[in-house]
PDB file of C-alpha atoms in Angstrom:
ATOM      1  CA  GLU A1486       8.562  17.538 -13.514  1.00 94.00           C
ATOM      2  CA  VAL A1487       5.747  15.722 -12.973  1.00 96.00           C
ATOM      3  CA  GLN A1488       4.258  16.183  -9.807  1.00 97.00           C
ATOM      4  CA  LEU A1489       0.585  14.260  -8.457  1.00 98.00           C
ATOM      5  CA  LEU A1490       0.297  14.564  -4.625  1.00 98.00           C
ATOM      6  CA  GLU A1491      -2.679  12.290  -2.955  1.00 98.00           C
ATOM      7  CA  SER A1492      -4.056  12.945   0.233  1.00 97.00           C
ATOM      8  CA  GLY A1493      -7.326  12.370   1.803  1.00 97.00           C
ATOM      9  CA  GLY A1494      -6.355   8.742   3.335  1.00 97.00           C
ATOM     10  CA  GLY A1495      -7.188   7.685   7.264  1.00 97.00           C
ATOM     11  CA  LEU A1496      -8.629   5.315   9.260  1.00 97.00           C
ATOM     12  CA  VAL A1497     -13.131   4.451   8.179  1.00 97.00           C
ATOM     13  CA  GLN A1498     -14.980   1.935   9.909  1.00 97.00           C
ATOM     14  CA  PRO A1499     -16.622  -0.747   7.733  1.00 97.00           C
ATOM     15  CA  GLY A1500     -19.721   0.900   5.872  1.00 97.00           C
ATOM     16  CA  GLY A1501     -18.246   4.898   5.866  1.00 98.00           C
ATOM     17  CA  SER A1502     -16.922   7.076   3.648  1.00 98.00           C
ATOM     18  CA  LEU A1503     -13.964   8.911   2.431  1.00 98.00           C
ATOM     19  CA  ARG A1504     -13.000  11.256  -0.758  1.00 98.00           C
ATOM     20  CA  LEU A1505     -10.050  11.017  -1.598  1.00 98.00           C
ATOM     21  CA  SER A1506      -7.539  14.320  -3.863  1.00 98.00           C
ATOM     22  CA  CYS A1507      -4.074  13.942  -5.926  1.00 98.00           C
ATOM     23  CA  ALA A1508      -3.001  17.601  -6.619  1.00 98.00           C
ATOM     24  CA  ALA A1509      -1.550  17.101  -9.867  1.00 98.00           C
ATOM     25  CA  SER A1510       1.142  20.033 -10.905  1.00 96.00           C
ATOM     26  CA  GLU A1511       3.863  20.156 -13.496  1.00 96.00           C
ATOM     27  CA  PHE A1512       1.806  18.679 -16.425  1.00 95.00           C
ATOM     28  CA  THR A1513      -1.908  20.040 -18.502  1.00 95.00           C
ATOM     29  CA  PHE A1514      -3.624  16.999 -16.507  1.00 96.00           C
ATOM     30  CA  SER A1515      -7.293  18.476 -18.885  1.00 95.00           C
ATOM     31  CA  THR A1516      -4.755  16.396 -21.984  1.00 94.00           C
ATOM     32  CA  TYR A1517      -4.319  13.449 -19.634  1.00 95.00           C
ATOM     33  CA  ALA A1518      -6.395  10.409 -18.464  1.00 95.00           C
ATOM     34  CA  MET A1519      -6.352   9.520 -14.742  1.00 97.00           C
ATOM     35  CA  SER A1520      -6.111   6.785 -12.666  1.00 97.00           C
ATOM     36  CA  TRP A1521      -6.047   4.842  -8.759  1.00 98.00           C
ATOM     37  CA  VAL A1522      -4.267   2.131  -8.521  1.00 98.00           C
ATOM     38  CA  ARG A1523      -4.428   0.453  -5.077  1.00 98.00           C
ATOM     39  CA  GLN A1524      -1.300  -1.677  -3.185  1.00 98.00           C
ATOM     40  CA  ALA A1525      -2.897  -4.236  -0.338  1.00 98.00           C
ATOM     41  CA  PRO A1526      -0.566  -4.282   2.415  1.00 97.00           C
ATOM     42  CA  GLY A1527       2.334  -6.970   1.520  1.00 96.00           C
ATOM     43  CA  LYS A1528      -0.201  -7.379  -1.651  1.00 97.00           C
ATOM     44  CA  GLY A1529       0.590  -6.531  -5.398  1.00 97.00           C
ATOM     45  CA  LEU A1530      -0.788  -3.538  -7.812  1.00 98.00           C
ATOM     46  CA  GLU A1531      -4.908  -3.321  -8.681  1.00 97.00           C
ATOM     47  CA  TRP A1532      -6.151  -1.080 -11.342  1.00 97.00           C
ATOM     48  CA  VAL A1533      -9.368   0.619  -9.167  1.00 98.00           C
ATOM     49  CA  SER A1534     -10.759   2.797 -11.891  1.00 97.00           C
ATOM     50  CA  SER A1535      -9.836   5.253 -14.682  1.00 96.00           C
ATOM     51  CA  ILE A1536     -11.013   8.525 -15.796  1.00 96.00           C
ATOM     52  CA  GLY A1537     -11.128  10.345 -19.301  1.00 94.00           C
ATOM     53  CA  THR A1538      -9.396  13.381 -20.366  1.00 93.00           C
ATOM     54  CA  SER A1539     -13.014  15.464 -20.224  1.00 92.00           C
ATOM     55  CA  GLY A1540     -14.879  13.200 -16.831  1.00 91.00           C
ATOM     56  CA  ILE A1541     -16.645  12.053 -19.381  1.00 87.00           C
ATOM     57  CA  GLY A1542     -15.635   7.880 -19.330  1.00 92.00           C
ATOM     58  CA  THR A1543     -14.645   6.397 -16.655  1.00 96.00           C
ATOM     59  CA  TYR A1544     -14.078   2.588 -15.556  1.00 95.00           C
ATOM     60  CA  TYR A1545     -14.237   0.248 -12.771  1.00 96.00           C
ATOM     61  CA  THR A1546     -12.544  -2.354 -11.495  1.00 96.00           C
ATOM     62  CA  ASP A1547     -15.835  -4.395 -10.509  1.00 95.00           C
ATOM     63  CA  SER A1548     -15.120  -4.623  -6.956  1.00 96.00           C
ATOM     64  CA  VAL A1549     -16.073  -1.258  -6.637  1.00 98.00           C
ATOM     65  CA  LYS A1550     -18.501  -1.320  -8.961  1.00 97.00           C
ATOM     66  CA  GLY A1551     -21.741   1.536  -7.873  1.00 97.00           C
ATOM     67  CA  ARG A1552     -19.155   1.676  -4.670  1.00 98.00           C
ATOM     68  CA  PHE A1553     -16.241   4.118  -5.936  1.00 98.00           C
ATOM     69  CA  THR A1554     -16.830   6.906  -7.820  1.00 98.00           C
ATOM     70  CA  ILE A1555     -14.462   8.722  -9.568  1.00 98.00           C
ATOM     71  CA  SER A1556     -14.203  11.803 -10.489  1.00 98.00           C
ATOM     72  CA  ARG A1557     -11.930  14.957 -12.176  1.00 98.00           C
ATOM     73  CA  ASP A1558     -12.181  19.071 -11.438  1.00 97.00           C
ATOM     74  CA  ASN A1559      -9.856  20.000 -14.391  1.00 97.00           C
ATOM     75  CA  SER A1560      -9.933  23.939 -13.213  1.00 97.00           C
ATOM     76  CA  LYS A1561      -8.702  22.602 -10.276  1.00 98.00           C
ATOM     77  CA  ASN A1562      -5.846  20.141 -11.393  1.00 98.00           C
ATOM     78  CA  THR A1563      -7.160  17.449  -9.402  1.00 98.00           C
ATOM     79  CA  LEU A1564      -8.612  14.007  -9.339  1.00 98.00           C
ATOM     80  CA  PHE A1565     -10.960  12.396  -7.127  1.00 98.00           C
ATOM     81  CA  LEU A1566     -12.184   8.311  -5.513  1.00 98.00           C
ATOM     82  CA  GLN A1567     -14.829   8.745  -3.923  1.00 98.00           C
ATOM     83  CA  MET A1568     -15.493   5.651  -1.445  1.00 98.00           C
ATOM     84  CA  ASN A1569     -18.479   4.379   0.044  1.00 98.00           C
ATOM     85  CA  SER A1570     -19.191   1.315   1.999  1.00 98.00           C
ATOM     86  CA  LEU A1571     -15.871   0.699   2.454  1.00 98.00           C
ATOM     87  CA  ARG A1572     -15.188  -2.879   3.299  1.00 98.00           C
ATOM     88  CA  GLY A1573     -12.505  -4.424   5.735  1.00 97.00           C
ATOM     89  CA  ASP A1574     -10.514  -5.349   1.655  1.00 97.00           C
ATOM     90  CA  ASP A1575     -10.518  -1.784   0.512  1.00 98.00           C
ATOM     91  CA  THR A1576      -6.925  -0.819   3.456  1.00 98.00           C
ATOM     92  CA  ALA A1577      -4.401  -0.268   0.885  1.00 98.00           C
ATOM     93  CA  VAL A1578      -2.059   2.343  -0.352  1.00 98.00           C
ATOM     94  CA  TYR A1579      -3.481   3.897  -2.457  1.00 98.00           C
ATOM     95  CA  TYR A1580      -1.512   5.874  -5.703  1.00 98.00           C
ATOM     96  CA  CYS A1581      -3.105   8.336  -7.634  1.00 98.00           C
ATOM     97  CA  ALA A1582      -1.018   7.638 -11.255  1.00 98.00           C
ATOM     98  CA  ARG A1583      -1.411   9.125 -14.893  1.00 97.00           C
ATOM     99  CA  GLN A1584      -2.005   7.479 -18.208  1.00 95.00           C
ATOM    100  CA  TYR A1585       0.524   7.916 -21.113  1.00 92.00           C
ATOM    101  CA  CYS A1586      -1.059  10.117 -23.661  1.00 89.00           C
ATOM    102  CA  THR A1587       0.032  11.649 -26.984  1.00 88.00           C
ATOM    103  CA  SER A1588      -2.677  14.556 -28.603  1.00 85.00           C
ATOM    104  CA  THR A1589      -4.239  12.222 -30.138  1.00 87.00           C
ATOM    105  CA  SER A1590      -5.002   9.467 -27.966  1.00 88.00           C
ATOM    106  CA  CYS A1591      -4.554   7.972 -24.386  1.00 87.00           C
ATOM    107  CA  TYR A1592      -2.920   3.839 -23.541  1.00 90.00           C
ATOM    108  CA  LEU A1593      -3.142   1.980 -20.545  1.00 92.00           C
ATOM    109  CA  TYR A1594      -0.111   1.912 -19.117  1.00 96.00           C
ATOM    110  CA  PHE A1595       1.013   4.519 -15.663  1.00 97.00           C
ATOM    111  CA  ASP A1596       4.224   6.895 -17.054  1.00 96.00           C
ATOM    112  CA  TYR A1597       3.799   9.159 -13.915  1.00 97.00           C
ATOM    113  CA  TRP A1598       2.799   7.756  -9.913  1.00 98.00           C
ATOM    114  CA  GLY A1599       1.691   9.831  -6.967  1.00 98.00           C
ATOM    115  CA  GLN A1600       3.625   9.105  -2.903  1.00 97.00           C
ATOM    116  CA  GLY A1601       0.601   6.684  -1.915  1.00 98.00           C
ATOM    117  CA  THR A1602      -2.288   7.154   0.880  1.00 98.00           C
ATOM    118  CA  LEU A1603      -3.197   4.754   2.581  1.00 98.00           C
ATOM    119  CA  VAL A1604      -6.544   3.958   3.831  1.00 98.00           C
ATOM    120  CA  THR A1605      -7.106   2.069   6.722  1.00 98.00           C
ATOM    121  CA  VAL A1606     -10.911   0.423   7.218  1.00 98.00           C
ATOM    122  CA  SER A1607     -11.396  -0.920  11.194  1.00 96.00           C
ATOM    123  CA  SER A1608     -13.248  -0.968  13.608  1.00 95.00           C
TER     124      SER A1608
ATOM    125  CA  GLN B 330      -6.346 -15.171  -9.800  1.00 58.00           C
ATOM    126  CA  SER B 331      -4.533 -12.740 -12.223  1.00 63.00           C
ATOM    127  CA  VAL B 332      -4.431 -12.792 -15.977  1.00 83.00           C
ATOM    128  CA  LEU B 333      -0.179 -12.133 -16.371  1.00 92.00           C
ATOM    129  CA  THR B 334       1.147 -14.643 -14.076  1.00 94.00           C
ATOM    130  CA  GLN B 335       4.764 -14.034 -12.786  1.00 96.00           C
ATOM    131  CA  PRO B 336       7.190 -15.741 -10.418  1.00 97.00           C
ATOM    132  CA  PRO B 337       7.183 -15.102  -7.392  1.00 97.00           C
ATOM    133  CA  SER B 338      11.010 -14.617  -6.834  1.00 97.00           C
ATOM    134  CA  VAL B 339      13.801 -14.207  -8.475  1.00 97.00           C
ATOM    135  CA  SER B 340      17.726 -13.383  -7.378  1.00 97.00           C
ATOM    136  CA  GLY B 341      20.967 -13.242  -9.099  1.00 96.00           C
ATOM    137  CA  ALA B 342      24.441 -11.608  -7.719  1.00 97.00           C
ATOM    138  CA  PRO B 343      25.560  -8.960  -8.571  1.00 97.00           C
ATOM    139  CA  GLY B 344      27.321  -8.586 -12.159  1.00 97.00           C
ATOM    140  CA  GLN B 345      24.614 -10.804 -14.135  1.00 97.00           C
ATOM    141  CA  ARG B 346      21.693 -11.357 -15.714  1.00 97.00           C
ATOM    142  CA  VAL B 347      18.158 -11.976 -14.708  1.00 98.00           C
ATOM    143  CA  THR B 348      14.634 -12.923 -16.158  1.00 98.00           C
ATOM    144  CA  ILE B 349      11.479 -12.522 -15.479  1.00 98.00           C
ATOM    145  CA  SER B 350       8.584 -13.360 -17.330  1.00 97.00           C
ATOM    146  CA  CYS B 351       5.787 -12.649 -17.357  1.00 95.00           C
ATOM    147  CA  THR B 352       3.366 -15.398 -18.790  1.00 92.00           C
ATOM    148  CA  ALA B 353      -0.414 -14.340 -20.451  1.00 87.00           C
ATOM    149  CA  SER B 354      -3.219 -17.231 -19.508  1.00 81.00           C
ATOM    150  CA  ILE B 355      -6.038 -18.378 -22.035  1.00 61.00           C
ATOM    151  CA  SER B 356      -8.600 -16.820 -19.982  1.00 59.00           C
ATOM    152  CA  ASN B 357      -8.269 -13.604 -21.378  1.00 61.00           C
ATOM    153  CA  ASN B 358      -9.782 -14.620 -24.853  1.00 67.00           C
ATOM    154  CA  GLY B 359      -5.994 -15.765 -26.233  1.00 65.00           C
ATOM    155  CA  ALA B 360      -4.990 -12.118 -27.917  1.00 69.00           C
ATOM    156  CA  VAL B 361      -2.533 -10.068 -26.935  1.00 75.00           C
ATOM    157  CA  TYR B 362      -1.888  -7.002 -26.125  1.00 88.00           C
ATOM    158  CA  ASP B 363       1.208  -4.793 -25.119  1.00 92.00           C
ATOM    159  CA  VAL B 364       3.381  -5.604 -22.281  1.00 94.00           C
ATOM    160  CA  HIS B 365       4.968  -2.115 -19.551  1.00 97.00           C
ATOM    161  CA  TRP B 366       6.699  -2.705 -16.584  1.00 98.00           C
ATOM    162  CA  TYR B 367       7.078  -0.845 -13.377  1.00 98.00           C
ATOM    163  CA  GLN B 368       9.630  -1.230 -10.974  1.00 98.00           C
ATOM    164  CA  GLN B 369       8.692  -0.625  -7.677  1.00 98.00           C
ATOM    165  CA  LEU B 370      11.979  -0.161  -5.496  1.00 97.00           C
ATOM    166  CA  PRO B 371      10.784  -1.086  -1.247  1.00 95.00           C
ATOM    167  CA  GLY B 372       8.559   2.021   0.480  1.00 94.00           C
ATOM    168  CA  LYS B 373       8.396   3.609  -2.617  1.00 97.00           C
ATOM    169  CA  ALA B 374       6.431   3.654  -5.171  1.00 98.00           C
ATOM    170  CA  PRO B 375       6.150   2.694  -8.790  1.00 98.00           C
ATOM    171  CA  LYS B 376       7.810   3.660 -11.650  1.00 98.00           C
ATOM    172  CA  LEU B 377       7.837   2.996 -15.386  1.00 97.00           C
ATOM    173  CA  LEU B 378      10.742   0.520 -17.087  1.00 97.00           C
ATOM    174  CA  ILE B 379       9.430  -0.713 -20.367  1.00 97.00           C
ATOM    175  CA  TYR B 380       6.128   0.678 -22.428  1.00 96.00           C
ATOM    176  CA  GLY B 381       5.357  -1.533 -25.586  1.00 94.00           C
ATOM    177  CA  ASP B 382       6.697  -4.295 -24.751  1.00 94.00           C
ATOM    178  CA  THR B 383      10.164  -3.315 -25.495  1.00 96.00           C
ATOM    179  CA  ASN B 384      10.567   0.266 -24.565  1.00 95.00           C
ATOM    180  CA  ARG B 385      12.650   2.305 -22.319  1.00 97.00           C
ATOM    181  CA  PRO B 386      11.327   6.546 -20.846  1.00 94.00           C
ATOM    182  CA  SER B 387      13.345   7.716 -21.021  1.00 93.00           C
ATOM    183  CA  GLY B 388      15.608   8.286 -18.266  1.00 94.00           C
ATOM    184  CA  VAL B 389      16.111   4.144 -17.390  1.00 97.00           C
ATOM    185  CA  PRO B 390      19.305   2.499 -18.235  1.00 96.00           C
ATOM    186  CA  ASP B 391      19.508   0.412 -21.034  1.00 95.00           C
ATOM    187  CA  ARG B 392      20.101  -2.526 -18.772  1.00 97.00           C
ATOM    188  CA  PHE B 393      17.095  -3.303 -18.532  1.00 98.00           C
ATOM    189  CA  SER B 394      15.652  -4.396 -21.647  1.00 97.00           C
ATOM    190  CA  GLY B 395      11.351  -5.724 -22.765  1.00 97.00           C
ATOM    191  CA  SER B 396      10.486  -9.305 -24.773  1.00 96.00           C
ATOM    192  CA  LYS B 397       7.995 -10.561 -26.323  1.00 94.00           C
ATOM    193  CA  SER B 398       6.607 -13.818 -27.504  1.00 91.00           C
ATOM    194  CA  GLY B 399       3.124 -14.992 -28.089  1.00 86.00           C
ATOM    195  CA  THR B 400       1.428 -14.982 -25.523  1.00 86.00           C
ATOM    196  CA  SER B 401       4.704 -14.665 -22.550  1.00 91.00           C
ATOM    197  CA  ALA B 402       6.677 -11.401 -21.796  1.00 94.00           C
ATOM    198  CA  SER B 403      10.291 -11.478 -20.297  1.00 97.00           C
ATOM    199  CA  LEU B 404      11.787  -8.204 -18.527  1.00 98.00           C
ATOM    200  CA  ALA B 405      15.812  -8.643 -18.725  1.00 98.00           C
ATOM    201  CA  ILE B 406      18.021  -6.618 -16.001  1.00 98.00           C
ATOM    202  CA  THR B 407      22.017  -7.116 -17.469  1.00 97.00           C
ATOM    203  CA  GLY B 408      24.891  -6.463 -14.519  1.00 97.00           C
ATOM    204  CA  LEU B 409      22.998  -6.215 -11.879  1.00 97.00           C
ATOM    205  CA  GLN B 410      23.714  -3.628  -9.533  1.00 97.00           C
ATOM    206  CA  ALA B 411      22.551  -3.544  -5.543  1.00 96.00           C
ATOM    207  CA  GLU B 412      20.886  -0.637  -6.097  1.00 96.00           C
ATOM    208  CA  ASP B 413      18.143  -2.905  -8.929  1.00 97.00           C
ATOM    209  CA  GLU B 414      16.572  -5.116  -5.877  1.00 97.00           C
ATOM    210  CA  ALA B 415      12.942  -5.058  -5.791  1.00 97.00           C
ATOM    211  CA  ASP B 416       9.789  -5.687  -7.403  1.00 98.00           C
ATOM    212  CA  TYR B 417       8.940  -5.883 -10.741  1.00 98.00           C
ATOM    213  CA  TYR B 418       5.561  -5.980 -11.663  1.00 98.00           C
ATOM    214  CA  CYS B 419       4.515  -6.675 -15.818  1.00 97.00           C
ATOM    215  CA  GLN B 420       1.278  -4.763 -16.853  1.00 97.00           C
ATOM    216  CA  SER B 421      -1.274  -5.941 -19.536  1.00 94.00           C
ATOM    217  CA  TYR B 422      -4.803  -5.678 -21.065  1.00 91.00           C
ATOM    218  CA  ASP B 423      -7.363  -7.747 -19.866  1.00 87.00           C
ATOM    219  CA  SER B 424     -10.809  -7.702 -21.842  1.00 83.00           C
ATOM    220  CA  ASN B 425     -12.769  -9.676 -19.220  1.00 83.00           C
ATOM    221  CA  LEU B 426     -12.403  -7.011 -16.577  1.00 83.00           C
ATOM    222  CA  SER B 427     -11.671  -3.764 -19.929  1.00 86.00           C
ATOM    223  CA  GLY B 428      -8.862  -2.247 -18.004  1.00 91.00           C
ATOM    224  CA  PRO B 429      -6.188  -2.830 -16.728  1.00 95.00           C
ATOM    225  CA  VAL B 430      -4.132  -5.947 -15.070  1.00 94.00           C
ATOM    226  CA  PHE B 431      -1.524  -7.110 -13.258  1.00 96.00           C
ATOM    227  CA  GLY B 432       1.448  -9.447 -12.541  1.00 96.00           C
ATOM    228  CA  GLY B 433       1.101 -10.601  -9.253  1.00 96.00           C
ATOM    229  CA  GLY B 434       4.677  -9.100  -8.611  1.00 97.00           C
ATOM    230  CA  THR B 435       8.442 -11.172  -8.338  1.00 98.00           C
ATOM    231  CA  LYS B 436      10.896  -9.700  -6.151  1.00 98.00           C
ATOM    232  CA  LEU B 437      14.243  -9.701  -7.113  1.00 98.00           C
ATOM    233  CA  THR B 438      16.641 -10.380  -5.015  1.00 97.00           C
ATOM    234  CA  VAL B 439      20.769  -9.280  -5.199  1.00 96.00           C
ATOM    235  CA  LEU B 440      22.530 -11.947  -3.525  1.00 93.00           C
TER     236      LEU B 440
END
Protein backbone atom coordinates (compact mmCIF):
# COMPACT_ATOMS: atom_id res chain seq x y z
CA GLU A 1 0.00 0.00 0.00
CA VAL A 2 1.35 3.41 -1.01
CA GLN A 3 2.28 5.48 2.02
CA LEU A 4 2.98 9.20 2.27
CA LEU A 5 3.93 10.55 5.69
CA GLU A 6 4.27 14.30 6.19
CA SER A 7 6.19 15.93 9.01
CA GLY A 8 7.63 19.28 9.96
CA GLY A 9 4.52 21.28 10.67
CA GLY A 10 4.06 23.43 13.73
CA LEU A 11 3.58 26.92 15.09
CA VAL A 12 5.72 29.65 13.55
CA GLN A 13 5.67 33.42 13.81
CA PRO A 14 4.86 35.60 10.81
CA GLY A 15 7.97 36.05 8.70
CA GLY A 16 9.40 32.76 9.92
CA SER A 17 10.35 29.58 8.08
CA LEU A 18 9.47 25.91 8.15
CA ARG A 19 10.56 22.89 6.14
CA LEU A 20 8.00 20.20 5.50
CA SER A 21 8.98 16.66 4.59
CA CYS A 22 7.01 13.83 3.04
CA ALA A 23 8.43 10.32 3.33
CA ALA A 24 7.18 8.03 0.58
CA SER A 25 7.13 4.24 0.62
CA GLU A 26 5.74 1.19 -1.17
CA PHE A 27 6.17 2.66 -4.66
CA THR A 28 9.01 3.75 -6.94
CA PHE A 29 9.18 7.36 -5.78
CA SER A 30 11.54 8.54 -8.53
CA THR A 31 9.01 7.74 -11.27
CA TYR A 32 6.19 9.91 -9.92
CA ALA A 33 5.59 13.65 -9.99
CA MET A 34 4.63 14.95 -6.57
CA SER A 35 2.69 17.91 -5.21
CA TRP A 36 1.75 19.80 -2.10
CA VAL A 37 -1.88 20.75 -1.54
CA ARG A 38 -3.08 22.77 1.45
CA GLN A 39 -6.35 23.29 3.25
CA ALA A 40 -6.92 26.28 5.52
CA PRO A 41 -9.07 25.60 8.59
CA GLY A 42 -12.67 25.10 7.52
CA LYS A 43 -11.83 25.88 3.89
CA GLY A 44 -11.38 24.03 0.63
CA LEU A 45 -8.37 22.48 -1.05
CA GLU A 46 -5.71 24.63 -2.70
CA TRP A 47 -2.86 23.41 -4.87
CA VAL A 48 0.47 24.85 -3.71
CA SER A 49 3.31 23.36 -5.72
CA SER A 50 4.37 20.45 -7.94
CA ILE A 51 7.67 18.89 -8.93
CA GLY A 52 8.59 16.58 -11.77
CA THR A 53 10.14 13.17 -11.37
CA SER A 54 13.75 14.35 -11.64
CA GLY A 55 13.19 17.54 -9.66
CA ILE A 56 14.04 19.79 -12.58
CA GLY A 57 10.51 21.06 -13.29
CA THR A 58 8.92 22.95 -10.41
CA TYR A 59 5.60 24.82 -10.35
CA TYR A 60 3.94 27.10 -7.82
CA THR A 61 0.67 28.86 -7.21
CA ASP A 62 1.07 32.62 -7.45
CA SER A 63 0.65 33.34 -3.73
CA VAL A 64 3.73 31.31 -2.74
CA LYS A 65 6.08 32.10 -5.63
CA GLY A 66 9.36 33.47 -4.32
CA ARG A 67 8.61 32.29 -0.77
CA PHE A 68 8.22 28.50 -1.05
CA THR A 69 10.59 26.01 -2.67
CA ILE A 70 9.67 22.44 -3.52
CA SER A 71 12.38 19.83 -3.86
CA ARG A 72 12.89 16.09 -3.66
CA ASP A 73 15.57 13.56 -2.78
CA ASN A 74 14.91 10.47 -4.85
CA SER A 75 17.68 8.57 -3.06
CA LYS A 76 15.76 9.02 0.20
CA ASN A 77 12.23 8.81 -1.22
CA THR A 78 11.43 12.17 0.32
CA LEU A 79 9.61 15.29 -0.86
CA PHE A 80 10.23 18.68 0.74
CA LEU A 81 8.60 22.08 0.94
CA GLN A 82 10.76 24.92 2.24
CA MET A 83 8.48 27.73 3.36
CA ASN A 84 9.96 31.18 4.04
CA SER A 85 8.42 34.56 4.85
CA LEU A 86 5.37 32.82 6.23
CA ARG A 87 2.12 34.78 6.57
CA GLY A 88 -1.10 34.22 8.44
CA ASP A 89 -2.89 33.10 5.30
CA ASP A 90 -0.40 30.23 4.96
CA THR A 91 -2.00 28.62 8.00
CA ALA A 92 -3.32 25.28 6.78
CA VAL A 93 -2.98 21.54 6.77
CA TYR A 94 -0.41 20.71 4.12
CA TYR A 95 -0.91 17.46 2.23
CA CYS A 96 1.68 15.64 0.19
CA ALA A 97 0.04 14.06 -2.86
CA ARG A 98 1.22 11.74 -5.60
CA GLN A 99 0.32 12.59 -9.16
CA TYR A 100 -0.88 9.73 -11.34
CA CYS A 101 1.85 8.69 -13.77
CA THR A 102 2.22 6.04 -16.43
CA SER A 103 5.50 4.87 -17.88
CA THR A 104 5.43 7.80 -20.32
CA SER A 105 3.40 10.66 -18.80
CA CYS A 106 2.28 12.21 -15.56
CA TYR A 107 -1.19 13.68 -15.16
CA LEU A 108 -2.52 16.54 -13.08
CA TYR A 109 -4.58 14.61 -10.58
CA PHE A 110 -3.70 12.99 -7.29
CA ASP A 111 -4.11 9.27 -6.68
CA TYR A 112 -2.64 9.09 -3.18
CA TRP A 113 -2.52 11.59 -0.32
CA GLY A 114 -0.72 11.75 2.99
CA GLN A 115 -2.52 12.43 6.24
CA GLY A 116 -1.34 16.05 6.32
CA THR A 117 0.70 18.23 8.66
CA LEU A 118 -0.64 21.41 10.26
CA VAL A 119 1.20 24.69 9.83
CA THR A 120 0.05 27.55 12.03
CA VAL A 121 1.43 31.03 11.42
CA SER A 122 0.70 33.26 14.37
CA SER A 123 2.39 35.58 16.82
CA GLN B 1 -12.72 32.97 -7.05
CA SER B 2 -12.28 29.41 -8.26
CA VAL B 3 -12.70 28.68 -11.93
CA LEU B 4 -14.69 25.64 -10.81
CA THR B 5 -18.04 26.30 -9.13
CA GLN B 6 -19.75 23.73 -6.92
CA PRO B 7 -22.90 24.04 -4.80
CA PRO B 8 -21.92 24.52 -1.14
CA SER B 9 -24.19 21.72 0.03
CA VAL B 10 -26.46 18.92 -1.09
CA SER B 11 -28.47 16.41 0.90
CA GLY B 12 -30.38 13.20 0.42
CA ALA B 13 -31.98 10.38 2.31
CA PRO B 14 -30.43 6.92 2.54
CA GLY B 15 -30.98 4.98 -0.68
CA GLN B 16 -31.58 8.08 -2.77
CA ARG B 17 -29.54 9.47 -5.66
CA VAL B 18 -27.77 12.80 -5.43
CA THR B 19 -25.71 14.74 -7.93
CA ILE B 20 -23.04 17.36 -7.38
CA SER B 21 -22.27 19.76 -10.19
CA CYS B 22 -18.97 21.38 -11.10
CA THR B 23 -19.07 24.19 -13.63
CA ALA B 24 -15.99 25.69 -15.25
CA SER B 25 -16.05 29.44 -15.64
CA ILE B 26 -15.33 31.11 -18.93
CA SER B 27 -12.19 32.60 -17.37
CA ASN B 28 -10.51 29.26 -18.08
CA ASN B 29 -10.25 30.48 -21.67
CA GLY B 30 -13.29 28.42 -22.55
CA ALA B 31 -11.12 25.31 -22.67
CA VAL B 32 -12.43 22.05 -21.31
CA TYR B 33 -10.04 19.93 -19.33
CA ASP B 34 -10.43 16.59 -17.57
CA VAL B 35 -12.33 16.75 -14.28
CA HIS B 36 -11.49 14.63 -11.26
CA TRP B 37 -13.40 14.13 -8.03
CA TYR B 38 -12.26 13.60 -4.45
CA GLN B 39 -14.08 12.56 -1.30
CA GLN B 40 -12.93 13.96 2.02
CA LEU B 41 -14.42 12.28 5.06
CA PRO B 42 -14.48 14.38 8.25
CA GLY B 43 -10.97 14.79 9.65
CA LYS B 44 -9.39 12.71 6.89
CA ALA B 45 -7.26 13.31 3.81
CA PRO B 46 -8.95 13.53 0.43
CA LYS B 47 -9.39 10.32 -1.57
CA LEU B 48 -9.54 10.05 -5.36
CA LEU B 49 -13.06 9.06 -6.40
CA ILE B 50 -13.27 9.72 -10.15
CA TYR B 51 -10.53 10.59 -12.64
CA GLY B 52 -10.65 11.68 -16.27
CA ASP B 53 -14.30 12.74 -16.05
CA THR B 54 -15.79 9.25 -15.77
CA ASN B 55 -13.27 6.68 -14.53
CA ARG B 56 -13.31 5.00 -11.12
CA PRO B 57 -10.10 3.84 -9.43
CA SER B 58 -10.17 0.25 -8.29
CA GLY B 59 -11.91 -0.10 -4.97
CA VAL B 60 -14.36 2.77 -5.48
CA PRO B 61 -17.92 1.44 -5.46
CA ASP B 62 -19.89 1.72 -8.70
CA ARG B 63 -22.46 3.76 -6.77
CA PHE B 64 -20.17 6.67 -7.63
CA SER B 65 -20.12 7.87 -11.23
CA GLY B 66 -18.88 10.91 -13.12
CA SER B 67 -20.08 12.61 -16.25
CA LYS B 68 -19.29 15.74 -18.21
CA SER B 69 -21.05 17.81 -20.82
CA GLY B 70 -19.38 20.88 -22.23
CA THR B 71 -17.92 22.91 -19.37
CA SER B 72 -20.01 21.20 -16.67
CA ALA B 73 -19.19 17.99 -14.86
CA SER B 74 -21.25 16.03 -12.36
CA LEU B 75 -20.70 13.44 -9.68
CA ALA B 76 -23.61 11.13 -9.05
CA ILE B 77 -24.01 8.97 -5.98
CA THR B 78 -26.73 6.33 -6.02
CA GLY B 79 -27.96 4.21 -3.14
CA LEU B 80 -26.87 6.90 -0.69
CA GLN B 81 -25.37 5.58 2.55
CA ALA B 82 -24.60 7.27 5.86
CA GLU B 83 -20.89 6.69 5.25
CA ASP B 84 -21.07 8.87 2.13
CA GLU B 85 -21.48 11.96 4.30
CA ALA B 86 -18.38 13.96 3.41
CA ASP B 87 -17.04 16.92 1.46
CA TYR B 88 -16.64 16.39 -2.27
CA TYR B 89 -14.25 18.38 -4.46
CA CYS B 90 -13.92 18.55 -8.20
CA GLN B 91 -10.51 19.36 -9.67
CA SER B 92 -9.29 20.31 -13.11
CA TYR B 93 -6.62 22.45 -14.74
CA ASP B 94 -6.46 26.24 -14.69
CA SER B 95 -4.75 27.63 -17.76
CA ASN B 96 -4.21 31.00 -16.04
CA LEU B 97 -2.64 29.35 -13.00
CA SER B 98 -0.81 26.80 -15.13
CA GLY B 99 -1.66 24.29 -12.47
CA PRO B 100 -4.38 22.22 -10.87
CA VAL B 101 -7.44 23.97 -9.47
CA PHE B 102 -10.10 22.71 -7.08
CA GLY B 103 -13.74 23.61 -6.80
CA GLY B 104 -14.89 25.15 -3.55
CA GLY B 105 -16.23 21.82 -2.29
CA THR B 106 -19.70 20.47 -1.61
CA LYS B 107 -20.82 19.15 1.74
CA LEU B 108 -23.04 16.11 1.37
CA THR B 109 -25.44 15.49 4.23
CA VAL B 110 -27.21 12.15 4.50
CA LEU B 111 -30.52 12.86 6.17
